[in-house]
Short mmCIF file of N, CA and C in Angstrom, two decimals:
data_model
loop_
_atom_site.label_atom_id
_atom_site.label_comp_id
_atom_site.label_asym_id
_atom_site.label_seq_id
_atom_site.Cartn_x
_atom_site.Cartn_y
_atom_site.Cartn_z
N UNK Y 1 0.83 -1.18 0.00
CA UNK Y 1 0.00 0.00 0.00
C UNK Y 1 0.88 1.24 0.00
N UNK Y 2 0.41 2.25 -0.71
CA UNK Y 2 1.12 3.52 -0.71
C UNK Y 2 0.17 4.64 -1.11
N UNK Y 3 0.51 5.82 -0.66
CA UNK Y 3 -0.23 7.01 -1.04
C UNK Y 3 0.76 8.04 -1.54
N UNK Y 4 0.27 8.99 -2.30
CA UNK Y 4 1.09 10.10 -2.75
C UNK Y 4 0.39 11.40 -2.40
N UNK Y 5 1.17 12.45 -2.18
CA UNK Y 5 0.61 13.78 -1.99
C UNK Y 5 1.00 14.62 -3.19
N UNK Y 6 0.08 15.44 -3.61
CA UNK Y 6 0.29 16.27 -4.79
C UNK Y 6 -0.32 17.65 -4.53
N UNK Y 7 0.37 18.68 -4.93
CA UNK Y 7 -0.20 20.01 -4.85
C UNK Y 7 -1.34 20.10 -5.86
N UNK Y 8 -2.47 20.59 -5.40
CA UNK Y 8 -3.69 20.70 -6.22
C UNK Y 8 -4.03 22.18 -6.29
N UNK Y 9 -3.78 22.80 -7.44
CA UNK Y 9 -3.95 24.24 -7.61
C UNK Y 9 -5.38 24.61 -7.99
N UNK Y 10 -5.84 25.75 -7.50
CA UNK Y 10 -7.21 26.21 -7.75
C UNK Y 10 -7.19 27.47 -8.62
N UNK Y 11 -8.05 27.48 -9.62
CA UNK Y 11 -8.16 28.59 -10.55
C UNK Y 11 -9.63 28.91 -10.77
N UNK Y 12 -9.91 29.94 -11.51
CA UNK Y 12 -11.27 30.24 -11.92
C UNK Y 12 -11.24 30.51 -13.42
N UNK Y 13 -11.42 29.43 -14.20
CA UNK Y 13 -11.49 29.55 -15.65
C UNK Y 13 -10.15 29.48 -16.36
N UNK Y 14 -9.04 29.37 -15.64
CA UNK Y 14 -7.74 29.34 -16.32
C UNK Y 14 -6.92 28.09 -15.99
N UNK Y 15 -7.55 27.06 -15.45
CA UNK Y 15 -6.81 25.85 -15.09
C UNK Y 15 -6.17 25.18 -16.30
N UNK Y 16 -6.90 25.11 -17.42
CA UNK Y 16 -6.33 24.45 -18.61
C UNK Y 16 -5.09 25.22 -19.09
N UNK Y 17 -5.19 26.54 -19.13
CA UNK Y 17 -4.05 27.36 -19.55
C UNK Y 17 -2.86 27.15 -18.61
N UNK Y 18 -3.13 27.09 -17.31
CA UNK Y 18 -2.06 26.87 -16.34
C UNK Y 18 -1.43 25.49 -16.52
N UNK Y 19 -2.27 24.46 -16.67
CA UNK Y 19 -1.74 23.11 -16.88
C UNK Y 19 -0.88 23.05 -18.13
N UNK Y 20 -1.34 23.66 -19.21
CA UNK Y 20 -0.56 23.67 -20.45
C UNK Y 20 0.78 24.38 -20.25
N UNK Y 21 0.75 25.48 -19.50
CA UNK Y 21 1.99 26.20 -19.22
C UNK Y 21 2.95 25.34 -18.41
N UNK Y 22 2.45 24.72 -17.33
CA UNK Y 22 3.32 23.89 -16.50
C UNK Y 22 3.88 22.71 -17.29
N UNK Y 23 3.06 22.16 -18.19
CA UNK Y 23 3.55 21.07 -19.04
C UNK Y 23 4.66 21.57 -19.96
N UNK Y 24 4.53 22.80 -20.46
CA UNK Y 24 5.57 23.34 -21.34
C UNK Y 24 6.87 23.59 -20.58
N UNK Y 25 6.77 23.87 -19.30
CA UNK Y 25 7.96 24.12 -18.48
C UNK Y 25 8.61 22.82 -18.02
N UNK Y 26 7.80 21.89 -17.49
CA UNK Y 26 8.33 20.69 -16.85
C UNK Y 26 8.29 19.44 -17.73
N UNK Y 27 7.58 19.53 -18.87
CA UNK Y 27 7.41 18.35 -19.72
C UNK Y 27 6.30 17.48 -19.18
N UNK Y 28 6.21 16.28 -19.74
CA UNK Y 28 5.22 15.33 -19.24
C UNK Y 28 3.95 15.30 -20.06
N UNK Y 29 2.90 14.83 -19.42
CA UNK Y 29 1.62 14.58 -20.07
C UNK Y 29 0.52 15.28 -19.29
N UNK Y 30 -0.38 15.96 -20.01
CA UNK Y 30 -1.50 16.66 -19.39
C UNK Y 30 -2.79 15.90 -19.61
N UNK Y 31 -3.59 15.80 -18.56
CA UNK Y 31 -4.95 15.26 -18.65
C UNK Y 31 -5.86 16.32 -18.06
N UNK Y 32 -6.96 16.61 -18.75
CA UNK Y 32 -7.93 17.58 -18.23
C UNK Y 32 -9.33 17.04 -18.48
N UNK Y 33 -10.10 16.91 -17.41
CA UNK Y 33 -11.50 16.46 -17.48
C UNK Y 33 -12.37 17.68 -17.19
N UNK Y 34 -13.24 18.02 -18.12
CA UNK Y 34 -14.10 19.18 -17.92
C UNK Y 34 -15.33 18.81 -17.12
N UNK Y 35 -16.04 19.83 -16.66
CA UNK Y 35 -17.31 19.58 -15.97
C UNK Y 35 -18.28 18.85 -16.91
N UNK Y 36 -18.23 19.21 -18.20
CA UNK Y 36 -19.07 18.53 -19.18
C UNK Y 36 -18.68 17.06 -19.31
N UNK Y 37 -17.38 16.78 -19.40
CA UNK Y 37 -16.90 15.40 -19.49
C UNK Y 37 -17.40 14.55 -18.33
N UNK Y 38 -17.43 15.16 -17.14
CA UNK Y 38 -17.82 14.44 -15.92
C UNK Y 38 -19.32 14.44 -15.68
N UNK Y 39 -20.09 15.09 -16.55
CA UNK Y 39 -21.53 15.16 -16.37
C UNK Y 39 -21.92 15.96 -15.13
N UNK Y 40 -21.15 17.00 -14.83
CA UNK Y 40 -21.38 17.78 -13.62
C UNK Y 40 -21.47 19.27 -13.92
N UNK Y 41 -22.18 19.63 -14.99
CA UNK Y 41 -22.32 21.03 -15.39
C UNK Y 41 -23.39 21.69 -14.53
N UNK Y 42 -22.99 22.71 -13.78
CA UNK Y 42 -23.95 23.46 -12.97
C UNK Y 42 -24.20 24.84 -13.55
N UNK Y 43 -23.26 25.32 -14.37
CA UNK Y 43 -23.39 26.60 -15.05
C UNK Y 43 -22.90 26.37 -16.47
N UNK Y 44 -23.79 26.51 -17.43
CA UNK Y 44 -23.47 26.18 -18.83
C UNK Y 44 -22.22 26.90 -19.33
N UNK Y 45 -21.99 28.13 -18.88
CA UNK Y 45 -20.82 28.88 -19.34
C UNK Y 45 -19.51 28.29 -18.79
N UNK Y 46 -19.61 27.38 -17.82
CA UNK Y 46 -18.43 26.77 -17.23
C UNK Y 46 -18.27 25.30 -17.63
N UNK Y 47 -19.06 24.84 -18.58
CA UNK Y 47 -19.06 23.43 -18.97
C UNK Y 47 -17.68 22.95 -19.42
N UNK Y 48 -16.90 23.81 -20.06
CA UNK Y 48 -15.59 23.42 -20.56
C UNK Y 48 -14.46 23.75 -19.60
N UNK Y 49 -14.79 24.21 -18.42
CA UNK Y 49 -13.78 24.43 -17.39
C UNK Y 49 -13.28 23.09 -16.88
N UNK Y 50 -12.09 23.09 -16.31
CA UNK Y 50 -11.47 21.86 -15.82
C UNK Y 50 -12.00 21.51 -14.43
N UNK Y 51 -12.63 20.34 -14.34
CA UNK Y 51 -13.08 19.83 -13.06
C UNK Y 51 -11.95 19.07 -12.37
N UNK Y 52 -11.11 18.44 -13.15
CA UNK Y 52 -9.95 17.73 -12.63
C UNK Y 52 -8.90 17.69 -13.73
N UNK Y 53 -7.70 18.07 -13.40
CA UNK Y 53 -6.62 18.02 -14.37
C UNK Y 53 -5.30 17.78 -13.69
N UNK Y 54 -4.34 17.33 -14.47
CA UNK Y 54 -3.00 17.11 -13.91
C UNK Y 54 -1.96 17.13 -15.01
N UNK Y 55 -0.73 17.40 -14.59
CA UNK Y 55 0.45 17.22 -15.42
C UNK Y 55 1.36 16.27 -14.64
N UNK Y 56 1.78 15.21 -15.31
CA UNK Y 56 2.71 14.24 -14.72
C UNK Y 56 3.87 14.08 -15.68
N UNK Y 57 5.10 14.23 -15.15
CA UNK Y 57 6.29 14.11 -15.98
C UNK Y 57 7.19 13.00 -15.46
N UNK Y 58 7.97 12.43 -16.35
CA UNK Y 58 8.89 11.35 -15.98
C UNK Y 58 9.94 11.81 -14.97
N UNK Y 59 10.19 13.11 -14.90
CA UNK Y 59 11.20 13.64 -13.97
C UNK Y 59 10.67 13.75 -12.53
N UNK Y 60 9.43 13.31 -12.30
CA UNK Y 60 8.86 13.35 -10.95
C UNK Y 60 7.90 14.50 -10.72
N UNK Y 61 7.84 15.46 -11.64
CA UNK Y 61 6.92 16.59 -11.48
C UNK Y 61 5.48 16.09 -11.57
N UNK Y 62 4.64 16.56 -10.65
CA UNK Y 62 3.22 16.22 -10.67
C UNK Y 62 2.46 17.36 -10.01
N UNK Y 63 1.51 17.90 -10.72
CA UNK Y 63 0.64 18.94 -10.18
C UNK Y 63 -0.77 18.67 -10.67
N UNK Y 64 -1.74 18.98 -9.83
CA UNK Y 64 -3.15 18.84 -10.21
C UNK Y 64 -3.77 20.23 -10.19
N UNK Y 65 -4.90 20.40 -10.89
CA UNK Y 65 -5.56 21.70 -10.92
C UNK Y 65 -7.02 21.54 -11.28
N UNK Y 66 -7.80 22.56 -10.88
CA UNK Y 66 -9.19 22.62 -11.30
C UNK Y 66 -9.67 24.06 -11.28
N UNK Y 67 -10.80 24.27 -11.94
CA UNK Y 67 -11.46 25.58 -11.95
C UNK Y 67 -12.56 25.57 -10.91
N UNK Y 68 -12.45 26.46 -9.94
CA UNK Y 68 -13.46 26.59 -8.90
C UNK Y 68 -14.73 27.15 -9.54
N UNK Y 69 -15.85 26.44 -9.44
CA UNK Y 69 -17.09 26.93 -10.06
C UNK Y 69 -17.53 28.26 -9.45
N UNK Y 70 -18.24 29.06 -10.22
CA UNK Y 70 -18.67 30.37 -9.75
C UNK Y 70 -19.63 30.30 -8.57
N UNK Y 71 -20.27 29.15 -8.35
CA UNK Y 71 -21.17 28.99 -7.21
C UNK Y 71 -20.40 28.90 -5.89
N UNK Y 72 -19.07 28.73 -5.96
CA UNK Y 72 -18.24 28.63 -4.76
C UNK Y 72 -17.38 29.89 -4.65
N UNK Y 73 -17.09 30.31 -3.41
CA UNK Y 73 -16.24 31.49 -3.25
C UNK Y 73 -14.84 31.22 -3.78
N UNK Y 74 -14.25 32.23 -4.38
CA UNK Y 74 -12.89 32.12 -4.87
C UNK Y 74 -12.32 33.53 -5.04
N UNK Y 75 -11.14 33.71 -4.52
CA UNK Y 75 -10.40 34.95 -4.72
C UNK Y 75 -8.98 34.56 -5.05
N UNK Y 76 -8.51 34.94 -6.22
CA UNK Y 76 -7.18 34.54 -6.67
C UNK Y 76 -6.14 34.87 -5.60
N UNK Y 77 -5.33 33.89 -5.28
CA UNK Y 77 -4.29 34.07 -4.28
C UNK Y 77 -4.74 33.72 -2.87
N UNK Y 78 -6.05 33.59 -2.65
CA UNK Y 78 -6.58 33.18 -1.36
C UNK Y 78 -6.99 31.73 -1.49
N UNK Y 79 -6.48 30.87 -0.64
CA UNK Y 79 -6.73 29.43 -0.74
C UNK Y 79 -6.41 28.92 -2.14
N UNK Y 80 -5.18 29.20 -2.63
CA UNK Y 80 -4.85 28.86 -4.01
C UNK Y 80 -4.55 27.39 -4.26
N UNK Y 81 -4.54 26.58 -3.20
CA UNK Y 81 -4.20 25.17 -3.42
C UNK Y 81 -4.89 24.28 -2.40
N UNK Y 82 -4.95 23.00 -2.74
CA UNK Y 82 -5.34 21.91 -1.83
C UNK Y 82 -4.14 20.97 -1.77
N UNK Y 83 -4.11 20.12 -0.77
CA UNK Y 83 -3.17 19.02 -0.76
C UNK Y 83 -3.99 17.77 -1.10
N UNK Y 84 -3.60 17.09 -2.14
CA UNK Y 84 -4.30 15.90 -2.60
C UNK Y 84 -3.56 14.66 -2.12
N UNK Y 85 -4.29 13.76 -1.47
CA UNK Y 85 -3.73 12.47 -1.04
C UNK Y 85 -4.47 11.40 -1.82
N UNK Y 86 -3.72 10.63 -2.59
CA UNK Y 86 -4.32 9.63 -3.47
C UNK Y 86 -3.71 8.27 -3.20
N UNK Y 87 -4.54 7.26 -3.32
CA UNK Y 87 -4.06 5.90 -3.15
C UNK Y 87 -5.00 4.92 -3.82
N UNK Y 88 -4.55 3.69 -3.94
CA UNK Y 88 -5.36 2.66 -4.60
C UNK Y 88 -6.16 1.82 -3.62
N UNK Y 89 -5.84 1.90 -2.34
CA UNK Y 89 -6.47 1.04 -1.33
C UNK Y 89 -7.53 1.84 -0.56
N UNK Y 90 -8.79 1.45 -0.71
CA UNK Y 90 -9.89 2.17 -0.07
C UNK Y 90 -9.79 2.15 1.44
N UNK Y 91 -9.34 1.04 2.02
CA UNK Y 91 -9.21 0.96 3.48
C UNK Y 91 -8.14 1.93 3.99
N UNK Y 92 -7.04 2.02 3.27
CA UNK Y 92 -5.96 2.91 3.67
C UNK Y 92 -6.41 4.37 3.60
N UNK Y 93 -7.06 4.75 2.50
CA UNK Y 93 -7.53 6.12 2.35
C UNK Y 93 -8.60 6.43 3.40
N UNK Y 94 -9.49 5.48 3.67
CA UNK Y 94 -10.53 5.68 4.69
C UNK Y 94 -9.94 5.90 6.07
N UNK Y 95 -8.89 5.13 6.40
CA UNK Y 95 -8.22 5.29 7.69
C UNK Y 95 -7.57 6.66 7.80
N UNK Y 96 -6.88 7.08 6.75
CA UNK Y 96 -6.26 8.41 6.75
C UNK Y 96 -7.33 9.49 6.88
N UNK Y 97 -8.45 9.31 6.18
CA UNK Y 97 -9.56 10.27 6.24
C UNK Y 97 -10.06 10.41 7.69
N UNK Y 98 -10.29 9.28 8.34
CA UNK Y 98 -10.81 9.31 9.71
C UNK Y 98 -9.86 10.05 10.64
N UNK Y 99 -8.58 9.83 10.49
CA UNK Y 99 -7.59 10.51 11.33
C UNK Y 99 -7.55 12.00 11.05
N UNK Y 100 -7.56 12.35 9.77
CA UNK Y 100 -7.45 13.75 9.37
C UNK Y 100 -8.74 14.52 9.68
N UNK Y 101 -9.87 13.85 9.65
CA UNK Y 101 -11.17 14.50 9.86
C UNK Y 101 -11.40 14.94 11.30
N UNK Y 102 -10.63 14.40 12.23
CA UNK Y 102 -10.80 14.76 13.64
C UNK Y 102 -10.54 16.25 13.83
N UNK Y 103 -11.57 16.99 14.22
CA UNK Y 103 -11.47 18.43 14.43
C UNK Y 103 -11.50 19.24 13.15
N UNK Y 104 -11.81 18.61 12.04
CA UNK Y 104 -11.83 19.29 10.74
C UNK Y 104 -13.24 19.67 10.32
N UNK Y 105 -13.32 20.57 9.35
CA UNK Y 105 -14.57 20.94 8.72
C UNK Y 105 -14.71 20.11 7.44
N UNK Y 106 -15.61 19.14 7.44
CA UNK Y 106 -15.79 18.28 6.27
C UNK Y 106 -16.61 19.04 5.23
N UNK Y 107 -15.98 19.28 4.08
CA UNK Y 107 -16.64 19.99 2.99
C UNK Y 107 -17.42 19.04 2.09
N UNK Y 108 -16.90 17.84 1.93
CA UNK Y 108 -17.57 16.78 1.17
C UNK Y 108 -17.17 15.46 1.82
N UNK Y 109 -18.14 14.69 2.30
CA UNK Y 109 -17.80 13.42 2.96
C UNK Y 109 -17.05 12.48 2.03
N UNK Y 110 -16.24 11.62 2.60
CA UNK Y 110 -15.54 10.60 1.81
C UNK Y 110 -16.58 9.56 1.39
N UNK Y 111 -16.87 9.54 0.10
CA UNK Y 111 -17.89 8.65 -0.44
C UNK Y 111 -17.66 8.46 -1.94
N UNK Y 112 -18.34 7.51 -2.55
CA UNK Y 112 -18.18 7.33 -3.99
C UNK Y 112 -18.57 8.59 -4.77
N UNK Y 113 -17.85 8.82 -5.85
CA UNK Y 113 -18.13 9.94 -6.75
C UNK Y 113 -18.11 9.41 -8.17
N UNK Y 114 -18.64 10.18 -9.09
CA UNK Y 114 -18.69 9.75 -10.49
C UNK Y 114 -17.30 9.53 -11.06
N UNK Y 115 -16.29 10.18 -10.48
CA UNK Y 115 -14.94 10.12 -11.03
C UNK Y 115 -13.97 9.29 -10.18
N UNK Y 116 -14.43 8.80 -9.03
CA UNK Y 116 -13.53 8.03 -8.16
C UNK Y 116 -14.33 7.10 -7.27
N UNK Y 117 -13.77 5.94 -6.94
CA UNK Y 117 -14.46 5.03 -6.01
C UNK Y 117 -14.74 5.67 -4.65
N UNK Y 118 -13.82 6.52 -4.18
CA UNK Y 118 -14.02 7.30 -2.96
C UNK Y 118 -13.39 8.67 -3.17
N UNK Y 119 -14.07 9.71 -2.70
CA UNK Y 119 -13.56 11.08 -2.82
C UNK Y 119 -14.13 11.89 -1.66
N UNK Y 120 -13.29 12.69 -1.03
CA UNK Y 120 -13.76 13.57 0.04
C UNK Y 120 -12.87 14.78 0.17
N UNK Y 121 -13.41 15.85 0.77
CA UNK Y 121 -12.67 17.09 0.95
C UNK Y 121 -12.96 17.64 2.34
N UNK Y 122 -11.91 18.12 3.01
CA UNK Y 122 -12.08 18.74 4.32
C UNK Y 122 -11.03 19.81 4.52
N UNK Y 123 -11.32 20.71 5.44
CA UNK Y 123 -10.34 21.71 5.87
C UNK Y 123 -9.99 21.39 7.31
N UNK Y 124 -8.70 21.17 7.56
CA UNK Y 124 -8.28 20.77 8.91
C UNK Y 124 -8.25 21.96 9.86
N UNK Y 125 -7.97 21.70 11.10
CA UNK Y 125 -8.01 22.75 12.12
C UNK Y 125 -6.92 23.79 11.94
N UNK Y 126 -5.98 23.55 11.01
CA UNK Y 126 -4.93 24.52 10.71
C UNK Y 126 -5.25 25.36 9.47
N UNK Y 127 -6.43 25.11 8.87
CA UNK Y 127 -6.85 25.88 7.70
C UNK Y 127 -6.39 25.31 6.37
N UNK Y 128 -5.81 24.11 6.36
CA UNK Y 128 -5.35 23.47 5.12
C UNK Y 128 -6.48 22.60 4.58
N UNK Y 129 -6.79 22.77 3.31
CA UNK Y 129 -7.82 21.96 2.66
C UNK Y 129 -7.16 20.74 2.02
N UNK Y 130 -7.71 19.58 2.35
CA UNK Y 130 -7.21 18.29 1.88
C UNK Y 130 -8.27 17.63 1.01
N UNK Y 131 -7.83 17.00 -0.06
CA UNK Y 131 -8.68 16.17 -0.92
C UNK Y 131 -8.11 14.77 -0.86
N UNK Y 132 -8.91 13.80 -0.45
CA UNK Y 132 -8.48 12.42 -0.42
C UNK Y 132 -9.33 11.63 -1.40
N UNK Y 133 -8.68 10.76 -2.17
CA UNK Y 133 -9.45 9.91 -3.06
C UNK Y 133 -8.73 8.61 -3.36
N UNK Y 134 -9.54 7.65 -3.76
CA UNK Y 134 -9.04 6.37 -4.25
C UNK Y 134 -8.97 6.51 -5.75
N UNK Y 135 -7.80 6.24 -6.29
CA UNK Y 135 -7.58 6.44 -7.72
C UNK Y 135 -8.33 5.39 -8.54
N UNK Y 136 -8.76 5.83 -9.67
CA UNK Y 136 -9.41 4.96 -10.65
C UNK Y 136 -8.91 5.38 -12.01
N UNK Y 137 -8.71 4.47 -12.91
CA UNK Y 137 -8.25 4.86 -14.25
C UNK Y 137 -9.27 5.75 -14.93
N UNK Y 138 -8.78 6.76 -15.64
CA UNK Y 138 -9.66 7.65 -16.41
C UNK Y 138 -9.96 7.00 -17.75
N UNK Y 139 -11.23 6.89 -18.05
CA UNK Y 139 -11.66 6.24 -19.30
C UNK Y 139 -12.31 7.24 -20.24
N UNK Y 140 -11.76 8.43 -20.32
CA UNK Y 140 -12.39 9.50 -21.09
C UNK Y 140 -12.03 9.51 -22.52
#
């Protein structure tokens, strides 16, 4: 069993541009899933925004990003990132979730999502927002 942590950057409408830029700097491969791709469009003008994206390079570089929907508060430079913890073992991720959730504000319970077997988000007592999920292959 193993987990990885990855910086998860937050944008409003410019995540794809940022991912493309980071890929041009660090190399690697970009994947971007839009709200439309995931069947999660809440505002038609944001359908092509990135709901989940990443750049992974052979040199070890890995960054994730998404576009914060307009229905959620966002101010550039304020809360600009999440820490993403990903793993393949649901029991391991669930155990980490339970430990991290103690004294935290749960923003989304750890539960199945359309894009992952388990996904949850919380802000810990230190003000850090964490996203935990069980990885699943993208079939887009």
